[in-house]
Amino acid sequence: MPALRRRDNSLSLCSIIHLMKLIKLDYSELDHSETENPWSLKGISFTDFNLIIGKNSTGKSRTIRVIVGLANIISLRAPLTDGSWHVEFVNEDSKKPIKVNYDLTIVSKRVIKEKIVVDGEVKLDRNGKTKIFSFDKSDFIEIEPPDDKLVLHIRRDKKEYNFFEYLIDWAANARGYEFSDVRPGDITIEKDVTTLVRLNTVPQVTEKLEAQTLNTIIEEFNSIGFEIEEIKVNKLSAAPFDVKILEIKEKGIQHFIKQIHLSQGMFRALALLILINYLIEKKETSTILVDDLCEGMDYERATNFAKLILEKMNKAHIQFIATTNDSFLMNVIDIKYWNVLKRVNTVVNAFNDDNSKELFEEFRTTSLNNFDFFASSYYSKLGIKNE
Amino acid sequence: MKRVEIFVEGISELIFVRDILLKIYNFNATKIYIHCNSLNPRTNHKDLWERGTPGAEIHIEITDVVGYTNLLSAIADRRKRLEENKVSLVLGLRDIDSSEYTEFIRESFTRDESILKVQEGVDKGLSLYDFGMEVKIFYAVLELEAWFLALYKVFVQIDSRLTNDYIKSELGLDLESIDPEKDIEDPCAEIEKVFALVNKSDDKPRRTTVIVGKITLELVDEVKELKVARMHEFIDQLKSL
């Protein structure tokens, strides 16, 4: 175990909790089950906008689930789940970015390891014994947490252990969606829509939007190839209780069209766009994870939508992580935003501009379409040294 | 019958190649058959233009791939079909811009060095695929409009006021003495300025059609050995089909 060092920690609480971004992730499942294969993911790194790509069955969706799973555990949206996460975040709220590392290993729903390092300084080290840095005492103290709880849950204290807030804030604002699972006919009744757990809560979210934001959404939605004049929220007439649905008015069409009659691609894009604009309006820092981005959308709208999201992410405090195996989408998103997944048996390696810079740069000089990364020998060259 | 396919990066290049070919082969319908199409997903122009008899000696298909980034991939994607159709020669024509290389390689290069790097990259891209025919890529340095500026005498035929002296006095641009491949930063903007001198505000495809319509092979030969070396390489290739 590395030596725990004392440090006069004078982090101001109110300045530490925004703009947390996921930078790197390694994940593995321990080989302790007789029925499950121990799946692992290595080398994935993230920027503000990210496209996770790979051939079928390489682990794109599972990667999203691993990240969302961690966020759910930290934010208490889900119970402890087995796995070993090694995660690096950066907090960009201060002049000097702060690096936060979090290691968590859970076996048989028991916490085996939990470690937090902030800018190279260990703040929590749980690996058999548990030591935690106390702001009040300016020193480490030994504690004995129950093994079915995270220390960051049972010891959360915004003053004394303020470093937990980095992770809690990230997790509370990390939301994962399956684009292909969003259907206009799925009407959701949520008490607290602000958690934004499902894209189908979009009618309730729309009600909370300012008129200016709604206009922006209509403008942006039309810029990707749709033609709508108005969006409103209405009560579903046949419902026995208060159920809200979206209605949109298309140009040249006399009456509003109910959400349930919208095409899947149209509803999915509109729902995601409303959610992103809601977060921007509320100035919320957030991590949005979308599996199968643009699934169900046609070529032109899908590519325009992806470009629009990229453009918006550059101006918002939102980290966007999406998966796709759509060649059109890949062609419009620069490979510097890519993580290419390759699976060998149960080990998935991610390749990106960070760990395969030379190969990525060489490919870019070929003037081939991005999708040719797969069609050509570049894909097979990835990770040859590592495998 | 010889089958040739020419992939070009845009509609301007398509118009240029098509018209130059017609002039080279004297609009001879039994000598040359040209069919043009575009891969633009918005318009889906499978049959954009056609001229000549299908049984002509040289059968040429010109494809607008809609952007230079699609050029190599469009050729690579179609390599099996090209082979099946017994295409013996594939030509590509695209712009080449120095920033294309320097924007992602964080070092500075001269225009010539950058262009060379892009060409090396394209050669590398080509080498990734097995083609059953000869594939040659040609480059318009900066953009096709640099070639038009080199053929500056077309301007006076479009409007008698557009002499080199007049352009020089109004825009400070001596088209007779410069080589647009080397001495100009934004050829398209310069052409727009030239047209504006006589209050012509045509859009780019219209301007291209007007200019290309006035280009003669004599004009091309006049500037041979003097400027736009890459244009002559390309036209010589078209002449030798």
XYZ file of C-alpha atoms in Angstrom:
628
model
C 0.000 0.000 0.000
C 1.459 3.420 -0.880
C 2.335 5.704 1.984
C -0.457 8.022 3.002
C 0.808 11.570 3.134
C -0.476 14.452 5.182
C -1.511 17.539 3.376
C -3.106 20.775 4.383
C -6.214 20.259 2.378
C -7.933 23.555 1.890
C -10.250 22.656 -0.954
C -13.259 24.833 -0.891
C -16.359 22.711 -1.142
C -18.380 24.982 -3.338
C -15.625 25.103 -5.916
C -14.990 21.408 -6.334
C -18.094 19.751 -7.501
C -18.698 20.963 -11.013
C -17.381 19.954 -14.413
C -16.375 16.454 -13.459
C -15.435 14.540 -16.526
C -14.619 10.918 -16.995
C -11.158 10.614 -18.512
C -10.159 6.971 -18.307
C -11.715 3.677 -17.378
C -10.494 0.140 -16.879
C -12.948 -2.467 -15.736
C -12.807 -6.128 -14.956
C -14.917 -8.845 -13.489
C -13.103 -11.165 -11.141
C -12.875 -14.809 -12.050
C -14.877 -16.185 -9.142
C -17.968 -17.495 -10.828
C -18.453 -20.924 -12.323
C -21.072 -19.705 -14.768
C -19.996 -16.188 -15.809
C -17.011 -15.320 -17.989
C -14.833 -12.635 -16.395
C -15.235 -9.839 -18.925
C -12.787 -6.931 -18.879
C -12.283 -3.606 -20.592
C -8.920 -1.887 -20.935
C -7.600 1.409 -22.179
C -10.712 3.441 -22.829
C -10.238 7.194 -22.550
C -12.642 10.053 -22.994
C -12.858 13.645 -24.145
C -15.909 15.931 -24.079
C -17.501 14.132 -27.026
C -16.964 10.433 -27.540
C -17.986 7.791 -30.000
C -17.470 4.192 -28.949
C -17.367 2.018 -32.021
C -16.642 -1.557 -32.839
C -17.926 -4.551 -34.678
C -20.966 -6.392 -33.367
C -20.483 -8.114 -30.041
C -17.296 -6.327 -29.044
C -18.801 -4.765 -25.925
C -20.046 -1.294 -26.898
C -23.323 -1.524 -24.992
C -21.659 -3.281 -22.107
C -19.159 -0.435 -21.818
C -22.040 2.006 -21.410
C -23.612 -0.279 -18.819
C -20.339 -0.470 -16.885
C -20.114 3.324 -16.639
C -23.786 3.797 -15.848
C -23.526 0.914 -13.379
C -20.773 2.682 -11.459
C -22.749 5.922 -11.443
C -25.813 4.070 -10.185
C -23.866 2.440 -7.352
C -22.328 5.742 -6.251
C -25.593 7.621 -6.500
C -27.492 4.838 -4.694
C -29.749 4.269 -7.690
C -28.606 0.623 -7.647
C -27.259 -1.812 -5.061
C -23.632 -2.934 -5.022
C -22.784 -4.975 -8.083
C -19.674 -7.093 -8.520
C -16.833 -5.710 -10.574
C -13.591 -3.814 -10.417
C -13.509 -0.225 -11.685
C -10.404 1.918 -12.103
C -11.589 5.335 -13.091
C -9.930 8.669 -13.658
C -11.815 11.935 -13.657
C -10.811 15.505 -14.134
C -12.469 18.443 -12.470
C -12.158 21.488 -14.674
C -13.906 23.968 -12.439
C -10.765 25.600 -11.102
C -7.910 27.251 -12.985
C -5.827 24.151 -12.556
C -7.641 20.948 -13.482
C -7.836 18.484 -10.589
C -7.367 14.804 -11.285
C -9.449 12.361 -9.288
C -8.849 8.612 -9.338
C -11.342 6.148 -7.955
C -10.720 2.423 -7.609
C -13.558 0.214 -6.519
C -13.659 -3.568 -6.299
C -16.795 -5.398 -5.249
C -16.886 -9.170 -4.916
C -20.041 -11.026 -3.906
C -21.575 -7.642 -3.094
C -18.793 -6.917 -0.562
C -16.449 -4.000 -0.988
C -12.923 -5.346 -1.233
C -11.178 -2.198 -2.364
C -12.074 1.474 -2.429
C -9.497 4.121 -3.064
C -9.701 7.817 -3.849
C -6.685 9.812 -4.977
C -6.965 13.547 -5.644
C -4.138 15.080 -7.655
C -1.814 12.298 -6.610
C -2.725 12.568 -2.918
C -4.400 9.516 -1.420
C -7.596 10.520 0.401
C -9.138 7.148 1.044
C -7.479 3.781 1.023
C -9.537 0.709 1.777
C -7.839 -2.566 1.152
C -8.126 -4.680 4.260
C -7.596 -1.739 6.611
C -9.276 1.567 5.818
C -7.661 4.977 6.205
C -9.353 8.217 5.351
C -8.047 11.777 5.356
C -9.955 13.990 7.779
C -10.106 17.688 6.976
C -10.796 18.566 10.620
C -7.859 16.588 11.955
C -5.616 17.308 8.990
C -4.578 13.715 9.266
C -5.621 10.217 8.378
C -7.876 8.263 10.641
C -8.576 4.570 10.640
C -12.153 3.454 10.263
C -13.957 0.138 9.997
C -16.719 0.476 7.423
C -19.224 -2.356 6.956
C -18.174 -4.365 3.950
C -21.545 -4.030 2.222
C -21.293 -0.233 2.064
C -19.096 2.266 0.277
C -17.152 4.605 2.533
C -18.327 7.497 0.409
C -21.877 6.660 1.442
C -21.459 6.096 5.147
C -18.911 8.859 5.711
C -20.238 11.501 3.380
C -19.541 14.868 4.943
C -19.240 17.905 2.722
C -16.783 19.574 5.084
C -14.664 16.853 6.561
C -14.454 14.530 3.564
C -15.211 16.923 0.791
C -13.378 14.800 -1.799
C -16.343 12.406 -1.895
C -18.348 15.158 -3.496
C -16.380 14.892 -6.718
C -17.642 11.376 -7.260
C -21.117 11.871 -5.868
C -21.650 14.887 -8.077
C -20.444 13.054 -11.188
C -22.582 10.008 -10.448
C -25.727 11.991 -9.693
C -25.449 13.687 -13.059
C -24.431 10.717 -15.193
C -27.360 9.365 -17.182
C -27.472 6.519 -19.635
C -30.017 5.963 -22.383
C -30.588 3.275 -24.957
C -31.520 5.233 -28.070
C -33.031 2.191 -29.743
C -35.164 1.487 -26.695
C -36.950 4.844 -26.779
C -40.388 4.513 -28.321
C -43.006 7.204 -28.767
C -45.686 4.819 -27.493
C -43.959 4.286 -24.142
C -45.657 6.836 -21.945
C -43.871 7.285 -18.645
C -45.298 8.450 -15.371
C -42.448 9.774 -13.240
C -42.869 11.624 -9.985
C -39.505 13.306 -10.172
C -38.653 13.939 -13.796
C -35.611 16.015 -12.928
C -33.655 12.805 -12.394
C -33.952 12.363 -16.186
C -33.562 8.637 -15.826
C -35.529 7.935 -19.014
C -35.794 9.802 -22.277
C -39.519 9.091 -22.202
C -39.950 11.624 -19.425
C -39.506 14.240 -22.118
C -43.096 15.629 -21.937
C -42.655 16.494 -18.271
C -39.211 17.978 -18.967
C -40.639 20.031 -21.845
C -43.184 21.596 -19.496
C -40.356 22.987 -17.422
C -38.569 24.634 -20.350
C -38.482 28.360 -20.901
C -40.068 29.615 -24.132
C -36.684 30.703 -25.462
C -35.269 27.197 -25.009
C -38.256 25.655 -26.738
C -37.696 27.952 -29.699
C -34.046 26.917 -29.810
C -35.102 23.259 -29.835
C -37.511 23.835 -32.743
C -34.821 25.716 -34.655
C -32.211 23.014 -34.050
C -34.631 20.199 -34.787
C -35.459 21.789 -38.122
C -31.768 22.295 -38.863
C -31.259 18.526 -38.878
C -33.967 18.020 -41.485
C -37.350 18.031 -39.751
C -39.974 20.685 -40.306
C -41.908 21.550 -37.193
C -43.488 24.802 -36.063
C -44.551 24.107 -32.521
C -44.076 21.679 -29.644
C -46.544 21.454 -26.801
C -47.392 19.158 -23.936
C -50.907 17.864 -23.565
C -52.837 15.498 -21.343
C -53.411 12.089 -22.867
C -57.171 12.219 -23.256
C -57.884 8.516 -22.825
C -55.799 8.164 -19.659
C -57.613 7.691 -16.346
C -55.148 9.979 -14.587
C -52.812 12.821 -15.423
C -50.560 11.481 -18.175
C -48.655 13.956 -20.324
C -47.553 13.470 -23.913
C -45.741 15.589 -26.465
C -47.528 17.009 -29.468
C -45.861 18.644 -32.403
C -47.142 20.696 -35.293
C -45.436 20.149 -38.613
C -45.238 22.836 -41.279
C -48.095 22.544 -43.732
C -50.091 20.207 -41.491
C -53.221 21.637 -39.894
C -53.410 19.709 -36.618
C -50.925 18.740 -33.930
C -49.491 15.231 -34.138
C -49.517 13.233 -30.919
C -46.285 11.715 -29.612
C -47.559 8.172 -30.158
C -47.887 8.859 -33.896
C -44.357 10.181 -34.334
C -41.770 7.997 -36.030
C -39.286 6.349 -33.704
C -36.294 8.170 -35.177
C -38.037 11.519 -34.914
C -39.141 10.973 -31.313
C -35.745 9.698 -30.196
C -33.929 12.672 -31.694
C -36.443 15.142 -30.300
C -36.332 13.583 -26.834
C -32.546 13.682 -26.682
C -32.412 17.216 -28.032
C -34.951 18.388 -25.431
C -32.977 16.729 -22.666
C -29.688 18.294 -23.763
C -31.252 21.738 -24.020
C -32.891 21.303 -20.617
C -29.492 20.585 -19.065
C -27.982 23.561 -20.852
C -30.825 25.827 -19.715
C -30.353 24.686 -16.107
C -26.581 25.093 -16.540
C -26.188 21.564 -15.248
C -22.975 19.672 -15.565
C -23.751 16.231 -16.807
C -22.492 13.066 -18.413
C -24.855 11.700 -21.031
C -24.326 8.171 -22.277
C -26.300 6.987 -25.287
C -26.231 3.480 -26.656
C -26.881 3.122 -30.405
C -26.963 6.838 -31.154
C -29.173 7.725 -34.145
C -30.588 4.205 -34.450
C -33.798 4.498 -36.467
C -32.873 7.784 -38.119
C -32.219 8.217 -41.832
C -28.773 9.041 -43.227
C -29.174 12.787 -43.593
C -30.878 13.444 -40.266
C -28.615 11.054 -38.379
C -25.457 12.735 -39.624
C -26.876 16.225 -39.071
C -27.997 15.268 -35.585
C -24.583 13.875 -34.648
C -22.900 17.034 -35.928
C -25.357 19.190 -33.989
C -24.697 17.312 -30.748
C -20.949 17.626 -31.240
C -21.339 21.364 -31.816
C -23.538 21.761 -28.741
C -21.216 19.760 -26.514
C -18.397 22.105 -27.357
C -20.401 24.909 -25.760
C -22.049 23.046 -22.876
C -20.886 21.544 -19.605
C -21.910 18.138 -20.810
C -19.751 15.140 -21.510
C -21.293 13.009 -24.220
C -20.471 9.336 -24.685
C -22.258 7.366 -27.382
C -21.941 4.035 -29.128
C -22.597 3.313 -32.775
C -21.747 0.986 -35.588
C -23.385 3.237 -38.168
C -20.916 3.923 -40.984
C -22.501 7.280 -41.846
C -22.139 8.495 -38.298
C -18.533 7.372 -38.151
C -17.758 9.254 -41.338
C -18.907 12.605 -39.947
C -17.275 12.322 -36.533
C -13.525 12.838 -36.526
C -11.581 9.814 -35.342
C -10.047 11.902 -32.562
C -13.382 11.378 -30.767
C -13.315 7.611 -31.270
C -12.697 4.666 -29.019
C -12.416 1.576 -31.185
C -13.195 -1.591 -29.265
C -11.614 -4.923 -30.128
C -12.411 -8.071 -28.237
C -10.147 -11.072 -27.837
C -12.078 -13.750 -25.966
C -13.323 -11.915 -22.883
C -10.835 -9.047 -22.951
C -11.924 -5.864 -24.686
C -9.234 -3.359 -25.579
C -10.094 0.207 -26.489
C -7.938 2.076 -28.984
C -7.978 5.812 -29.334
C -6.010 8.922 -30.120
C -4.530 8.680 -26.643
C -3.032 5.186 -26.778
C -2.705 4.652 -30.550
C -1.806 8.144 -31.688
C 0.645 7.121 -34.378
C -1.779 4.764 -36.086
C -4.685 7.209 -35.866
C -2.599 10.010 -37.340
C -1.281 7.783 -40.090
C -4.799 6.738 -41.008
C -5.912 10.354 -41.204
C -3.265 11.059 -43.797
C -4.709 8.412 -46.120
C -7.715 10.607 -46.997
C -9.964 7.601 -46.642
C -13.377 7.849 -45.046
C -13.357 7.136 -41.326
C -15.344 3.969 -41.861
C -12.453 2.578 -43.879
C -10.647 2.210 -40.605
C -12.617 -1.046 -40.405
C -12.605 -1.939 -44.058
C -8.846 -1.558 -44.372
C -5.978 -3.225 -42.585
C -5.810 -0.401 -40.025
C -8.349 -2.122 -37.835
C -6.300 -5.303 -37.719
C -3.177 -3.301 -36.931
C -4.749 -1.955 -33.737
C -3.246 -3.423 -30.626
C -0.909 -5.808 -32.365
C 1.811 -4.874 -29.887
C -0.560 -5.338 -26.966
C -2.208 -8.595 -27.863
C -14.001 -0.858 -76.035
C -11.915 0.746 -73.317
C -13.651 1.425 -70.033
C -12.442 4.290 -67.866
C -13.945 5.613 -64.644
C -13.166 9.072 -63.342
C -14.023 9.978 -59.772
C -14.124 13.674 -58.996
C -14.635 15.475 -55.729
C -17.437 17.800 -56.775
C -19.797 19.032 -59.403
C -17.343 21.720 -60.637
C -14.726 19.075 -61.310
C -17.340 16.922 -63.051
C -18.330 19.765 -65.392
C -14.665 20.539 -66.106
C -13.668 16.941 -66.850
C -16.751 16.271 -68.953
C -16.291 19.375 -71.130
C -12.547 18.953 -71.541
C -13.081 15.350 -72.620
C -15.672 16.410 -75.188
C -13.240 18.970 -76.587
C -10.299 16.564 -76.627
C -12.345 13.978 -78.535
C -14.105 16.515 -80.787
C -17.578 15.656 -79.498
C -17.240 12.436 -81.498
C -20.128 10.214 -80.367
C -18.635 7.035 -81.794
C -15.227 7.736 -80.276
C -16.345 8.618 -76.773
C -19.338 7.859 -74.591
C -19.668 9.803 -71.321
C -22.078 9.081 -68.504
C -22.106 11.245 -65.372
C -23.550 10.494 -61.977
C -23.416 11.852 -58.455
C -23.218 10.059 -55.132
C -24.950 12.939 -53.394
C -27.429 11.161 -51.091
C -29.761 14.156 -51.174
C -30.246 14.164 -54.904
C -29.438 10.567 -55.817
C -28.406 11.491 -59.348
C -27.657 8.126 -60.856
C -28.100 9.547 -64.333
C -26.856 13.095 -64.208
C -25.794 13.465 -67.821
C -25.092 11.291 -70.845
C -23.590 11.802 -74.297
C -22.368 9.561 -77.108
C -23.266 6.086 -78.183
C -22.880 3.299 -75.622
C -20.805 1.303 -78.124
C -18.206 4.079 -78.522
C -14.473 3.270 -78.443
C -13.944 4.776 -75.042
C -16.614 4.397 -72.418
C -16.185 6.917 -69.602
C -18.120 7.081 -66.371
C -17.636 10.268 -64.313
C -18.733 10.131 -60.681
C -19.095 13.099 -58.361
C -18.233 11.670 -54.932
C -19.315 14.844 -53.093
C -16.188 15.912 -51.236
C -12.523 15.004 -51.454
C -12.738 12.983 -48.248
C -14.972 10.524 -50.102
C -12.788 10.141 -53.191
C -10.495 7.322 -52.179
C -13.168 5.448 -50.237
C -15.589 5.687 -53.170
C -12.993 4.090 -55.445
C -12.041 1.457 -52.867
C -15.684 0.579 -52.167
C -16.303 -0.007 -55.857
C -13.146 -1.920 -56.698
C -14.905 -5.260 -57.210
C -17.565 -3.736 -59.428
C -14.897 -1.889 -61.429
C -13.043 -5.125 -61.990
C -16.226 -6.978 -62.951
C -17.060 -4.229 -65.451
C -13.581 -4.618 -66.947
C -12.596 -1.038 -66.200
C -8.955 -0.752 -67.173
C -8.191 2.680 -65.759
C -9.497 4.645 -62.798
C -8.679 8.314 -62.406
C -9.365 10.504 -59.419
C -9.391 14.284 -59.339
C -9.478 16.187 -56.095
C -8.391 19.441 -54.502
C -5.339 19.438 -52.335
C -4.985 21.987 -49.606
C -1.931 22.431 -47.422
C -4.076 22.824 -44.303
C -5.419 19.312 -44.840
C -2.161 17.982 -43.472
C -1.031 20.693 -41.080
C -4.358 20.883 -39.248
C -3.820 17.597 -37.497
C -0.045 17.320 -37.569
C 1.086 19.913 -35.108
C 4.118 20.952 -37.083
C 4.374 23.596 -39.731
C 5.163 22.735 -43.299
C 5.432 24.742 -46.468
C 2.619 24.387 -48.990
C 4.736 22.114 -51.164
C 5.811 19.935 -48.243
C 2.255 19.601 -46.973
C 0.965 18.684 -50.393
C 3.640 16.051 -50.711
C 2.622 14.644 -47.329
C -1.029 14.464 -48.394
C -0.032 12.703 -51.600
C 2.059 10.220 -49.638
C -0.951 9.573 -47.405
C -3.237 9.016 -50.372
C -0.696 6.600 -51.878
C -0.669 4.760 -48.563
C -4.478 4.659 -48.584
C -4.443 3.242 -52.112
C -1.904 0.615 -51.183
C -4.310 -0.806 -48.593
C -6.508 -2.238 -51.336
C -5.960 -4.613 -54.207
C -7.184 -3.034 -57.411
C -7.431 -5.077 -60.545
C -6.675 -2.017 -62.677
C -4.507 1.062 -62.756
C -5.609 3.808 -60.339
C -4.181 7.316 -60.640
C -5.076 10.265 -58.449
C -4.617 13.824 -59.726
C -4.618 16.961 -57.643
C -5.794 20.512 -58.197
C -3.570 22.486 -55.846
C -5.846 24.477 -53.536
C -8.841 24.043 -55.819
C -9.955 23.757 -59.420
C -10.427 27.521 -59.599
C -6.619 27.908 -59.504
C -6.610 26.277 -62.948
C -9.259 28.715 -64.161
C -7.154 31.652 -62.982
C -4.208 30.238 -64.915
C -6.420 30.217 -68.020
C -7.186 33.889 -67.379
C -7.847 34.669 -71.036
C -11.259 33.053 -70.694
C -12.387 36.054 -68.662
C -12.161 38.450 -71.569
C -14.278 36.064 -73.600
C -16.913 36.045 -70.890
C -16.898 39.847 -70.763
C -14.714 41.998 -72.992
C -13.900 44.322 -70.089
C -12.127 41.563 -68.162
C -8.671 42.028 -69.649
C -5.642 41.186 -67.583
C -4.748 44.902 -67.401
C -8.182 45.757 -66.057
C -8.124 42.942 -63.480
C -4.618 43.990 -62.489
C -5.565 47.621 -62.062
C -8.746 46.870 -60.134
C -7.677 43.909 -58.014
C -3.880 44.151 -58.029
C -3.832 40.642 -59.460
C -1.504 40.086 -62.404
C -2.839 36.805 -63.735
C -0.396 36.796 -66.629
C 2.671 36.628 -64.437
C 1.574 34.536 -61.456
C 1.167 30.800 -61.084
C -2.073 30.420 -59.115
C -0.922 27.030 -57.785
C 1.849 28.813 -55.949
C 0.950 32.464 -55.557
C -2.686 32.581 -54.479
C -4.336 31.605 -51.210
C -8.020 31.460 -52.156
C -8.605 31.002 -55.915
C -12.380 30.748 -55.601
C -12.577 34.111 -53.831
C -10.379 35.705 -56.517
C -12.682 34.436 -59.267
C -15.659 35.811 -57.391
C -13.909 39.208 -57.296
C -13.149 39.044 -61.017
C -16.804 38.319 -61.806
C -17.920 41.086 -59.460
C -15.919 43.583 -61.551
C -18.564 43.213 -64.242
C -21.445 42.799 -61.789
C -21.723 39.063 -62.311
C -22.932 37.314 -59.189
C -23.427 33.766 -60.478
C -23.181 30.950 -57.974
C -20.243 28.572 -58.142
C -21.709 25.872 -60.429
C -22.992 28.538 -62.853
C -19.614 30.314 -62.863
C -17.905 26.989 -63.493
C -20.192 26.229 -66.419
C -19.569 29.659 -67.931
C -15.782 29.442 -67.523
C -15.445 25.831 -68.660
C -17.568 26.606 -71.720
C -14.933 29.145 -72.805
C -11.855 27.002 -72.163
C -10.178 25.777 -75.323
C -7.337 23.315 -75.702
C -5.335 26.127 -77.342
C -5.674 28.196 -74.187
C -4.530 25.240 -72.147
C -1.487 24.764 -74.384
C -0.598 28.455 -74.141
C 0.218 28.125 -70.454
C 1.882 24.727 -70.670
C 5.370 24.725 -69.125
C 4.480 28.058 -67.526
C 1.987 27.362 -64.784
C -0.424 24.900 -63.116
C 1.750 21.894 -63.862
C -0.739 19.522 -62.276
C -3.529 20.619 -64.615
C -1.369 19.712 -67.615
C -0.525 16.320 -66.100
C -4.239 15.623 -65.765
C -5.227 16.863 -69.215
C -2.354 14.934 -70.813
C -3.748 11.840 -69.106
C -7.206 12.537 -70.555
C -5.685 12.993 -74.000
C -3.999 9.602 -73.822
C -7.045 7.473 -72.973
